[in-house]
Coordinates of C-alpha atoms in Angstrom, one line a residue:
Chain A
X1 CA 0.0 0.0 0.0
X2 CA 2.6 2.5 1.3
X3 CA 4.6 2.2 -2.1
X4 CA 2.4 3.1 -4.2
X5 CA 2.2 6.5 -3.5
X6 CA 4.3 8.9 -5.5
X7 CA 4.9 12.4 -6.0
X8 CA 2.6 14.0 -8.4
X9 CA 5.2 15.3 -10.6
X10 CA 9.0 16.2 -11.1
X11 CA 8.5 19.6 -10.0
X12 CA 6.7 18.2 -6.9
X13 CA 9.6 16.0 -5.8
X14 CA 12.3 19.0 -6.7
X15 CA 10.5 21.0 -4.5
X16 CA 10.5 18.5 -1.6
X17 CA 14.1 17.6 -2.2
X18 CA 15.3 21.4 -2.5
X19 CA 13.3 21.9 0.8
X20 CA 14.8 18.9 2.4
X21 CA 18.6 20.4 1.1
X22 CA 17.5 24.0 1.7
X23 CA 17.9 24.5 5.4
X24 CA 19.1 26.2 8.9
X25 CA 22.9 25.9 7.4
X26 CA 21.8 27.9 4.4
X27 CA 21.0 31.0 6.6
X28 CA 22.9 30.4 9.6
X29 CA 26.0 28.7 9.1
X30 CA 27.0 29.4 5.0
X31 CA 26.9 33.3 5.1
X32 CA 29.6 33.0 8.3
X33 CA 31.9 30.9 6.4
X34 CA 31.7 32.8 3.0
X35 CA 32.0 36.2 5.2
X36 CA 35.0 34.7 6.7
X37 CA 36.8 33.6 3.8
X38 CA 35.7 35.6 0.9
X39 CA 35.9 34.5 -2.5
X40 CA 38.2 31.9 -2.4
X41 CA 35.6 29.7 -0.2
X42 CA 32.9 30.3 -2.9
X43 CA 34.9 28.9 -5.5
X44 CA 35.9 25.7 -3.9
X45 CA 32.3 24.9 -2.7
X46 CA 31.0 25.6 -6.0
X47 CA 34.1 22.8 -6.6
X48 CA 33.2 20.3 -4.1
X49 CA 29.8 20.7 -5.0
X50 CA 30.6 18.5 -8.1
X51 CA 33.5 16.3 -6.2
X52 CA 31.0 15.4 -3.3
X53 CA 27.5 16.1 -3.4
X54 CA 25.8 16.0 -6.5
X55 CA 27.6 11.9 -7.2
X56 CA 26.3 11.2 -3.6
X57 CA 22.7 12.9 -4.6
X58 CA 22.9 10.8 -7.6
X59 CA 23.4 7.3 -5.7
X60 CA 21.0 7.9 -3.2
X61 CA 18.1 9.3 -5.7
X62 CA 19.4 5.7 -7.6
X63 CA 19.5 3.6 -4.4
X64 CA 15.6 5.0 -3.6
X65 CA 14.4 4.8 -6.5
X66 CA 15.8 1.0 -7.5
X67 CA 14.7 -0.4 -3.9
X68 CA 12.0 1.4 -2.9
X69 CA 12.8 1.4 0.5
X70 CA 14.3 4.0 3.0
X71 CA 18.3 3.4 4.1
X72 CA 18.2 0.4 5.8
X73 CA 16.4 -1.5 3.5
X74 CA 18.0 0.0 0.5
X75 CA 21.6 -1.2 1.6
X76 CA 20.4 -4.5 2.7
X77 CA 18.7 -4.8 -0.7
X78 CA 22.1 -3.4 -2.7
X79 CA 24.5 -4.7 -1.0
X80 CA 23.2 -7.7 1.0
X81 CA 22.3 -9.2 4.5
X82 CA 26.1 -8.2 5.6
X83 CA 25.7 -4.6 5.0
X84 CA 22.6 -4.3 6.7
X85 CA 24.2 -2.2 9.7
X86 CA 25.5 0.5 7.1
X87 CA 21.8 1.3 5.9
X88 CA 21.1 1.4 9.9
X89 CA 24.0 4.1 11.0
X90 CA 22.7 6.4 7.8
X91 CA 19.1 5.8 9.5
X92 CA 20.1 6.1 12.5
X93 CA 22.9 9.4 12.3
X94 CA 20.1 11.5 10.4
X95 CA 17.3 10.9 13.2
X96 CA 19.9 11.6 15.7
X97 CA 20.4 15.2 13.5
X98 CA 16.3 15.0 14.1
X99 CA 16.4 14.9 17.6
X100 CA 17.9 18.5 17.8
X101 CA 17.1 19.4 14.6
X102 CA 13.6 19.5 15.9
X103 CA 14.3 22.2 18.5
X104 CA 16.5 24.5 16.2
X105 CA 13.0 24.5 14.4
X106 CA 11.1 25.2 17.9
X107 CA 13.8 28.0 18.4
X108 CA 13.2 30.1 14.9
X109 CA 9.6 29.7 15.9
X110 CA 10.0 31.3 19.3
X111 CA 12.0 34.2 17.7
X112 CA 9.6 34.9 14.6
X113 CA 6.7 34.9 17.2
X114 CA 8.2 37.1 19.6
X115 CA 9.1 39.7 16.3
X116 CA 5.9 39.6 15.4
X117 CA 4.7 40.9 18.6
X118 CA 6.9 43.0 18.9
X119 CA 9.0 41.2 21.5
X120 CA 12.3 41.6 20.2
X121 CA 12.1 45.6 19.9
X122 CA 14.8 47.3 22.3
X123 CA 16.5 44.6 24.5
X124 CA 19.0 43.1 25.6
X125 CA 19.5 40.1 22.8
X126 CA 22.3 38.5 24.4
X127 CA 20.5 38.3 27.5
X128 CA 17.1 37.2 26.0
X129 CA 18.8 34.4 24.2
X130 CA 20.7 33.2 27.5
X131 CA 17.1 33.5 29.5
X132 CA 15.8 31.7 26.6
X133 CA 18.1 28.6 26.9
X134 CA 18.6 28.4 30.2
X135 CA 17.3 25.8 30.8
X136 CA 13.6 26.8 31.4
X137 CA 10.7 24.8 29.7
X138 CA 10.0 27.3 26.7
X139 CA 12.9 25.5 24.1
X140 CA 10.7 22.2 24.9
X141 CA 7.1 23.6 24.1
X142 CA 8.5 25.0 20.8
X143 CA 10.4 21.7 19.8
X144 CA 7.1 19.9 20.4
X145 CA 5.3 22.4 19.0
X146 CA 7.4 22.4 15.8
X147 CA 8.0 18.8 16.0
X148 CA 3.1 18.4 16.3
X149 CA 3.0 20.6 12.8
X150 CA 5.9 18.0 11.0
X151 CA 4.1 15.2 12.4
X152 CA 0.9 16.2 10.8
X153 CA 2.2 17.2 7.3
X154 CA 3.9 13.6 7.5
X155 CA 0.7 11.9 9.0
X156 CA -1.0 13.3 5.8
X157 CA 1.5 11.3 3.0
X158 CA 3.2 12.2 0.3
X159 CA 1.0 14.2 -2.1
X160 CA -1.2 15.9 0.5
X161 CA 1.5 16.2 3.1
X162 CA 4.9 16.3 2.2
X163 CA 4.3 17.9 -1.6
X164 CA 1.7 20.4 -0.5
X165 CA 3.7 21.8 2.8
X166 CA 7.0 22.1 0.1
X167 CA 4.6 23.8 -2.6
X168 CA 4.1 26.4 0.5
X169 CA 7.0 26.8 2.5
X170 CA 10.0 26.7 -0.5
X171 CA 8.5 29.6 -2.5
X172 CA 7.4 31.3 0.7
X173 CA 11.2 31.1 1.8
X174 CA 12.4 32.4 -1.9
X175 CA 9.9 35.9 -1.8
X176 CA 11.4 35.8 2.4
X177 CA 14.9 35.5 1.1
X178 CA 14.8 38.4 -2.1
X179 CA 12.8 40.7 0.8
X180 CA 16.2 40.0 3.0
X181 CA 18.3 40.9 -0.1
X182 CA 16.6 43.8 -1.1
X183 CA 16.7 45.2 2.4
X184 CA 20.2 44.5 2.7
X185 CA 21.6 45.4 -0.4
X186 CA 19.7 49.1 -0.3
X187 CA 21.4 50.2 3.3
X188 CA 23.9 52.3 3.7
X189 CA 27.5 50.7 2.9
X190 CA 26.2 47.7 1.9
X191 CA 28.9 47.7 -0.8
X192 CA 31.4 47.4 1.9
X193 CA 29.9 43.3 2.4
X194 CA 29.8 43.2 -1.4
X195 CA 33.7 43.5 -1.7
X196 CA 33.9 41.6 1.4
X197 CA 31.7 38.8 0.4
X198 CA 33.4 38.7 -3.3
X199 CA 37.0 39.2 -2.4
X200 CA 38.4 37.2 -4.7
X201 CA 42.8 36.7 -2.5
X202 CA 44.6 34.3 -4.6
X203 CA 46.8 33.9 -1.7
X204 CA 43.7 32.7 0.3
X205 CA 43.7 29.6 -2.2
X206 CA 46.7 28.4 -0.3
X207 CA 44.8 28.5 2.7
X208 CA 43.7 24.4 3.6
X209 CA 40.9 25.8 6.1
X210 CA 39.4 27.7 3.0
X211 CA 38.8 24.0 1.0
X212 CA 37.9 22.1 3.8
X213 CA 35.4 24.6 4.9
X214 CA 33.9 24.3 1.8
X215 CA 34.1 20.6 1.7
X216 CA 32.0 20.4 4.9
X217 CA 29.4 23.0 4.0
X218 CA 28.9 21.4 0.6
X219 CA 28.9 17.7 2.2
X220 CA 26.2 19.4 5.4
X221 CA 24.5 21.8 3.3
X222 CA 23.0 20.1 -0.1
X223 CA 21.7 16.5 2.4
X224 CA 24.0 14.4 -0.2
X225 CA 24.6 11.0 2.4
X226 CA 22.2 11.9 4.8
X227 CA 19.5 9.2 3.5
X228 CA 17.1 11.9 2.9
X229 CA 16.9 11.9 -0.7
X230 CA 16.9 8.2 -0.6
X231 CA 13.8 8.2 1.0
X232 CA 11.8 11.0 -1.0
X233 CA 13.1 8.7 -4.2
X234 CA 11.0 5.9 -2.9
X235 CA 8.3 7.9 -4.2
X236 CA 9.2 9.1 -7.7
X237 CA 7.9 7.5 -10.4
X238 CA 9.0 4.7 -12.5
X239 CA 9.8 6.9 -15.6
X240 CA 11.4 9.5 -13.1
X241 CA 15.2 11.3 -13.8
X242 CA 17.8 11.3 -11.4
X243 CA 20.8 12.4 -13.2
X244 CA 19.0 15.8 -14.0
X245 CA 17.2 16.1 -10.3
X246 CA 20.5 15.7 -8.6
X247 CA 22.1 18.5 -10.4
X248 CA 19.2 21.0 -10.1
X249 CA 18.5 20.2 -6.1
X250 CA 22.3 20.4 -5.9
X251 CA 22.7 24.2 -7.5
X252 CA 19.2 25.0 -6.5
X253 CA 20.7 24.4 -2.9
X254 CA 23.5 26.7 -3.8
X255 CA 21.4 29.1 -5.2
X256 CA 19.7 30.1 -1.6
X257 CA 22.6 30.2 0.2
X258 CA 23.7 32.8 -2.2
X259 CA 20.5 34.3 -1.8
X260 CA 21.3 33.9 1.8
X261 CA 24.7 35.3 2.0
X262 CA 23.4 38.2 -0.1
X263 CA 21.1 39.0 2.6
X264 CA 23.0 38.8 5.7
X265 CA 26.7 39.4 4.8
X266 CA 26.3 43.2 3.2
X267 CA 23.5 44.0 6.1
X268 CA 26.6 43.2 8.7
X269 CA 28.8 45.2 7.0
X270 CA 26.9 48.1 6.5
X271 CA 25.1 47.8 10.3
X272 CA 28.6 47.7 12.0
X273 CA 31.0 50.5 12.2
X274 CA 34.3 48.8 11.2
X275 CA 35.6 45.9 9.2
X276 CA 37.2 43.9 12.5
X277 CA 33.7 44.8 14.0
X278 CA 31.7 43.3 11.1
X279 CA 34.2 40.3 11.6
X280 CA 33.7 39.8 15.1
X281 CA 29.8 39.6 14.3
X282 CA 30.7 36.6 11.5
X283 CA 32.7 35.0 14.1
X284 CA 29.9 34.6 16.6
X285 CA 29.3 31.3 15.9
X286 CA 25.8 29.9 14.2
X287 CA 23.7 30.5 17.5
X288 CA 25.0 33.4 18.3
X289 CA 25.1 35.2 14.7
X290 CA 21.4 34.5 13.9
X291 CA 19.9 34.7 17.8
X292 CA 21.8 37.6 18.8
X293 CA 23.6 39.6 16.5
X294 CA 21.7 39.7 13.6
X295 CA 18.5 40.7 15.6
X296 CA 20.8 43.4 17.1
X297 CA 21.8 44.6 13.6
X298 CA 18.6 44.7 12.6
X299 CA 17.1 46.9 15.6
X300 CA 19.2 49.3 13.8
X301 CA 17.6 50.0 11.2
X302 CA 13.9 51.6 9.8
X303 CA 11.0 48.8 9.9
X304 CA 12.9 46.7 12.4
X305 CA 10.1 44.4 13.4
X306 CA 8.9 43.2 10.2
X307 CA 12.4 42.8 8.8
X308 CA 13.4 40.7 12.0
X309 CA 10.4 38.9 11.5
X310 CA 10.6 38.3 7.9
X311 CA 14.0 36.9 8.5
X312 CA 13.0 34.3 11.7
X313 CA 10.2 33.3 9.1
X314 CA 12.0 32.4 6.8
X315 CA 14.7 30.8 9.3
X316 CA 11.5 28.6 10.4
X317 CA 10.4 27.5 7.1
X318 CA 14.0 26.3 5.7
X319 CA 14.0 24.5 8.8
X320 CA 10.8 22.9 9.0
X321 CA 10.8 21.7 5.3
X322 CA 14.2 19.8 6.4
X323 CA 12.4 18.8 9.4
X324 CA 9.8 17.4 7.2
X325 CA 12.5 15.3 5.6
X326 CA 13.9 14.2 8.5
X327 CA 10.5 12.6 10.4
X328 CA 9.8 10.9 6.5
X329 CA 13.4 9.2 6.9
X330 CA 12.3 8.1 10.0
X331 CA 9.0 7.0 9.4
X332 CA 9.8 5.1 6.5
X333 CA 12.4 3.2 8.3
X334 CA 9.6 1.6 10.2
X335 CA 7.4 1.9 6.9
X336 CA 10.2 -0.8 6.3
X337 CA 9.5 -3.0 9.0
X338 CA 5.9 -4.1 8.2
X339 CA 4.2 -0.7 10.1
X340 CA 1.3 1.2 8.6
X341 CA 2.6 4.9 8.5
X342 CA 0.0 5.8 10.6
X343 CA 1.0 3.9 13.0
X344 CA 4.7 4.2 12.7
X345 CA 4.6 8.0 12.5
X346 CA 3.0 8.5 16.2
X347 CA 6.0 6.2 17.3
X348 CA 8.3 8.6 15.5
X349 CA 7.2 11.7 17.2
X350 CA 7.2 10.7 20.5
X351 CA 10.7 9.5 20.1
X352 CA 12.2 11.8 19.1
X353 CA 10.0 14.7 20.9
X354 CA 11.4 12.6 24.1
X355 CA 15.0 12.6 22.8
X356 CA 15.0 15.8 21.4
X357 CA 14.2 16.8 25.3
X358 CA 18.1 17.2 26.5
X359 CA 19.0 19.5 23.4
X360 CA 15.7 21.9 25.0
X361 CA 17.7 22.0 28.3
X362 CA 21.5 22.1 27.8
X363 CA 23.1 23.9 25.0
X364 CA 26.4 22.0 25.6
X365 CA 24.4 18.8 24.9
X366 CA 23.1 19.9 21.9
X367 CA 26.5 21.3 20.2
X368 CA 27.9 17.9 21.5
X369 CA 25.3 15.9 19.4
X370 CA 25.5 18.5 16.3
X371 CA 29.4 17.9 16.9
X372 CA 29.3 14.0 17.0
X373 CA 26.5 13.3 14.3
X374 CA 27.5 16.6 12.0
X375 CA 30.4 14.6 11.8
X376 CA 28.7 11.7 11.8
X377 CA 27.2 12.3 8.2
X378 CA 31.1 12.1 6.6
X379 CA 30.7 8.3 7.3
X380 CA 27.3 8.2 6.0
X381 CA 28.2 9.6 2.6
X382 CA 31.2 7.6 2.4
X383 CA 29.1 4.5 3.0
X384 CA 27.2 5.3 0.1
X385 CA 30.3 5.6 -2.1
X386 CA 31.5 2.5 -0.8
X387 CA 28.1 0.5 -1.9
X388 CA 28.7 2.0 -5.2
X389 CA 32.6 0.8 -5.4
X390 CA 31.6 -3.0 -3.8
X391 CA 28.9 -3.6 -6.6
X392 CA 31.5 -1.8 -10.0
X393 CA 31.0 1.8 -10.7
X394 CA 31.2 1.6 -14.1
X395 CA 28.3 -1.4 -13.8
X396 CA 26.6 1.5 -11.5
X397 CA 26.7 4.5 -13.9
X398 CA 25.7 2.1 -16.7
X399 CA 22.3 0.6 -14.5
X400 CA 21.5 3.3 -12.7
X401 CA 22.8 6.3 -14.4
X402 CA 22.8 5.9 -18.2
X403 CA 19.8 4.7 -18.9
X404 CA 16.5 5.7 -20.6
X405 CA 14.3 7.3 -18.2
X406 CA 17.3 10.0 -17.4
X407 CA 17.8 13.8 -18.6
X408 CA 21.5 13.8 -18.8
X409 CA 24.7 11.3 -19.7
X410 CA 27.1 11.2 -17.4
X411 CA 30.3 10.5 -18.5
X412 CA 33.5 8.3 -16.9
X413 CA 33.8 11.6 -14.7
X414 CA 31.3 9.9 -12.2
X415 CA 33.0 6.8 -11.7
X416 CA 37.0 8.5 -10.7
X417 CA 34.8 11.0 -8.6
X418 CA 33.3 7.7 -6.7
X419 CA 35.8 5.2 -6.5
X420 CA 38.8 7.9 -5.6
X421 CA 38.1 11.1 -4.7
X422 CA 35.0 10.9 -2.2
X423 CA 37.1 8.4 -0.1
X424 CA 40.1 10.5 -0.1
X425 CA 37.5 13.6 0.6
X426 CA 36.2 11.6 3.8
X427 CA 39.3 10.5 5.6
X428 CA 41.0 14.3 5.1
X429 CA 37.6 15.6 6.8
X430 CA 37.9 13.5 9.2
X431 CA 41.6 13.7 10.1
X432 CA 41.1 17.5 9.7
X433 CA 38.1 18.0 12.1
X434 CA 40.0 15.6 14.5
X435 CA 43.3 17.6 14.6
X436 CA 41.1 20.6 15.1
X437 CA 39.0 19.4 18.1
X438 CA 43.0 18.3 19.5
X439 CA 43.7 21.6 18.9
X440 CA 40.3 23.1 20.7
X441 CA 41.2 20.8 23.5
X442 CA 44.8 19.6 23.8
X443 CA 44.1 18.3 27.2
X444 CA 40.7 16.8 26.7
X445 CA 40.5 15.9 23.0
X446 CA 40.1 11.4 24.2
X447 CA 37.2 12.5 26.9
X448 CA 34.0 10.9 25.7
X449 CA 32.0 13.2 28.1
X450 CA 33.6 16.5 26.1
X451 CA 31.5 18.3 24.2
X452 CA 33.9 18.8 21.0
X453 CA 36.2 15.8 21.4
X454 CA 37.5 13.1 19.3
X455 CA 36.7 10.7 22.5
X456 CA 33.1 11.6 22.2
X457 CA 32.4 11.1 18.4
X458 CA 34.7 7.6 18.6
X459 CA 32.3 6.5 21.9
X460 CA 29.3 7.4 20.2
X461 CA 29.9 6.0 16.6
X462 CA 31.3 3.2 17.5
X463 CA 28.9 1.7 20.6
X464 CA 26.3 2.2 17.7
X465 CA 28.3 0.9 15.5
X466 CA 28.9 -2.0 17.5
X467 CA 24.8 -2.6 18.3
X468 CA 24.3 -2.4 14.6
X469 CA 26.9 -5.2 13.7
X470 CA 25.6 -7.6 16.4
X471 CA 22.0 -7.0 15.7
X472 CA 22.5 -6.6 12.1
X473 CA 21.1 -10.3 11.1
X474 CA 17.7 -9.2 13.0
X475 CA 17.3 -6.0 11.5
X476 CA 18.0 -7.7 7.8
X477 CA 14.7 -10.0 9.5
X478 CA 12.7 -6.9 10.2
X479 CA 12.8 -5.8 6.6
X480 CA 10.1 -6.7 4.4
X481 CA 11.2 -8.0 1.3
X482 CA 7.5 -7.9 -0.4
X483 CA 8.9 -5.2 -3.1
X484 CA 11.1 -6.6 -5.6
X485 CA 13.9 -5.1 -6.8
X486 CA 13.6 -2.9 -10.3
Chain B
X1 CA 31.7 51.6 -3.2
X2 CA 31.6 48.5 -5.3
X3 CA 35.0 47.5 -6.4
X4 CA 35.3 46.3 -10.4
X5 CA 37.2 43.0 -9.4
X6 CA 34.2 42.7 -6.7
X7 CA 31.8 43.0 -10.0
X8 CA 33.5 40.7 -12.4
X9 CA 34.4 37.9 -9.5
X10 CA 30.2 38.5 -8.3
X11 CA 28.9 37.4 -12.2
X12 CA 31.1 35.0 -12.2
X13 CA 29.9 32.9 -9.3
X14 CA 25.8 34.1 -9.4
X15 CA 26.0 33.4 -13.4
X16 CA 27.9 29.5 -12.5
X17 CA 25.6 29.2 -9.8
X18 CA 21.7 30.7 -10.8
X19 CA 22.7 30.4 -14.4
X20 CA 23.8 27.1 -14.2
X21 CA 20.0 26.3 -12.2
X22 CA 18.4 28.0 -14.5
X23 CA 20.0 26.5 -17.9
X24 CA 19.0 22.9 -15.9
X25 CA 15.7 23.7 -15.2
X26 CA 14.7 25.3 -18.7
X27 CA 16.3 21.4 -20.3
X28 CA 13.8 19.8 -17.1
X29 CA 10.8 21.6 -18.5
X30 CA 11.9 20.9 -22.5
X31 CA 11.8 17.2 -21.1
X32 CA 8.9 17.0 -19.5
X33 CA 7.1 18.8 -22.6
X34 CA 8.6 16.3 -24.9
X35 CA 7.2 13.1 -22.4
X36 CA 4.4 14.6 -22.7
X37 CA 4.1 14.9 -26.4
X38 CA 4.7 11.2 -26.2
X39 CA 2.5 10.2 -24.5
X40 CA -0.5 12.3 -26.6

């Protein structure tokens, strides 16, 4: 029954899988980075954009759309019983990104409510955001309040849920995003975050932060290896593209955080007094640029209220259409197992709702799970490379890729990408983010109870990791193998 | 004021990146016109 529901047309799943890409890291973490680093950072995500996540995009919209099952069934079906634990960490790292995904959604609600009445008019931002989440019960009511809308767009299915709630909330966040721009770029000195923004410093090529920045945005940013395209892909159509797709959800994702950068970068600029000033304020780290400076900025200039509002709006809805993606992963993993939706969904939310609970009340917990499961998603994508490599890439792109029902050949540039450079791409992330968290923490960097350490992620991935391998012959049981495999 | 390297290096990147949607979604809709020509 649950298969045979589908998206109504192309533009319907685009529009779900651009939502699902489209998200908080588009507004909060991409215009911090490209501040930071200028034009040199642009050019290499544009560059790992095609080295990382639109092959990955490509795998997973094949992997979906050949199985017809979310990531745990789709690797056990691909690869076979053994692998069945691989499909499970993908599974299991995205709903762990749910769990406090869920109450960065609750949080942009909070804000956009309290800027539309006005609550966010002359005061102390800094101190509002600490009263905020410290630890009282407001973070939870939002996460389950944001976490109760999700639910019910998913509770509805795929054409009347998931496909009408994108058909809202991705134009919605477009006309939110050129209002941001337009404001932005017409202020006072907002040339100064033009140059800023576009700086093109050869020397700053030189610079290995600049390409592994962009390596990390590009892999967190577009959803490639999360298991969330996978699962919309269950639903396309027989006759459906996925060479094409990947590429347009891939730049389309680009795109906003252009749009996005173009909206907050040349507002900083022209809202601060000085350059280190404007720095400082791109420095501030995700939660504090978007909770605390940028309302600040903003209180600065004419029509503050509906500006600050337009921007938390639009912050909600990027967030809530990955959100959407997110709770469909989930839900379809137990789709999986032999449970109606309808009853798997209700399971769902109180899971993660109840798990979602310790991001609400400590902020060091939630950067430690963002930490260890951010991370997390570098194995994920590489685990999808590495089903690609075990069954023959070129035997891949020929199956999969080059075949009828696809827009666009792809060429012997595909399989290199695959079988060479995303493997090398995920060990020097790793090793990277690694020597940095030594570096955060020289004294500390092994301690599994740290909130940024090495210690932590290697605790966390690999006591799941562990579960998954000795349960892994159960959960290939729990599978239902009543779809065959196209 | 905007700089002229800040001008040439801004077209560069909005034309690869919205240029490059917007060439892939105008071949998306040529497809999808043509299946459906097909299938009349």
């Amino acid at each position: 029954m649950e298969n045979k529901e589908y998206f109504s047309s192309r533009w319907a799943l685009l529009l779900s899988t651009l939502g699902m890409a489209i998200g908080a890291g588009n507004i909060w973490r991409f215009p911090r980075l490209a501040g930071k680093y200028g034009g040199a950072f642009l050019v290499a995500w544009i560059i790992f954009l095609i080295l990382w996540s639109i092959p990955l995009l490509m795998v997973e919209f094949s992997l979906g759309k050949s199985t017809r099952k979310g990531p745990i069934g789709a690797f056990s079906v691909f690869l076979g019983k053994r692998y069945t634990w691989m499909g499970a960490f993908v599974a299991i790292c995205t709903m762990a990104i749910m769990f406090y995904y869920s109450v960065v959604c609750g949080w942009a609600l909070k804000y956009f409510a309290s800027s539309l009445i006005g609550g966010l008019t002359d005061i102390d931002h800094e101190a509002y955001w600490n009263n905020f989440t410290g630890g009282g019960f407001q973070p939870l009511i939002f996460h389950l309040i944001a976490l109760s809308l999700a639910s019910v767009i998913i509770f509805k299915g795929i054409q009347k849920g998931i496909e009408r709630a994108n058909r809202i909330l991705l134009p919605s966040l477009l006309i939110l995003l050129l209002l941001g721009v337009i404001r932005s770029l017409t202020l006072p000195n907002a040339a100064a975050g033009l140059n800023y923004f576009f700086d093109i410093n050869v020397n700053s090529f030189s610079d290995y932060h600049v390409w592994l920045e962009a390596l990390s945005q590009s892999a967190w940013s577009t959803g490639a290896g999360w298991g969330l395209v996978l699962t919309y892909a269950v639903y396309m159509r027989k006759d459906e593209d996925v060479t094409l797709n990947s590429f347009i959800t891939g730049f389309g994702n680009n795109s906003a955080s252009l749009l996005a950068g173009l909206a907050i970068i040349p507002a900083i600029f022209s809202l601060t007094s000085t350059i280190p000033e404007a720095e400082k304020a791109l420095d501030a780290g995700n939660q504090g640029l978007t909770f605390i400076v940028i309302p600040q900025l903003f209180g600065k200039v004419p029509g503050t209220r509906f500006f600050t509002t337009v921007f938390f709006l639009g912050l909600f809805f990027a967030a809530m259409s990955s959100l959407i993606a997110m709770l469909e992963l989930s839900t379809r993993t137990f789709i999986d197992f032999g449970i109606q939706r309808k009853k798997a969904l209700p399971l769902v939310a109180v899971i993660t709702a109840v798990l979602g609970i310790p991001s609400t009340l400590s902020l060091e917990f939630f950067n430690n799970q963002d930490w260890v499961w951010g991370l997390g998603l570098i194995i994920s994508g590489s685990f999808f490379a590495f089903a690609v490599i075990k069954t023959g890439v070129a035997n891949f792109r020929e199956k999969h890729l080059n075949i009828s029902s696809n827009d666009l050949y792809i060429g012997t540039w595909f399989n290199w990408i695959t079988k060479y450079v995303i493997p090398v791409e995920s060990i020097v992330m790793m090793v990277w983010w690694f020597y940095q968290s030594i570096q955060w923490n020289p004294g500390s960097w092994w301690q599994p109870f740290h909130q940024y350490s090495m210690g932590t992620c290697l605790v966390q991935w690999g006591g799941l990791i562990l579960i998954l391998m000795l349960f892994n012959s159960q959960l290939y049981k729990w599978i239902k193998k009543d779809q065959a495999y196209a | 004021m905007l700089e002229l390297s800040t001008i040439v290096f801004m077209v560069i990147i909005l034309g690869a990146t919205w240029g490059t949607l917007g060439f892939l979604i105008s071949k998306a809709r040529r497809k999808e016109k043509k299946k459906v020509r097909i299938k009349k």
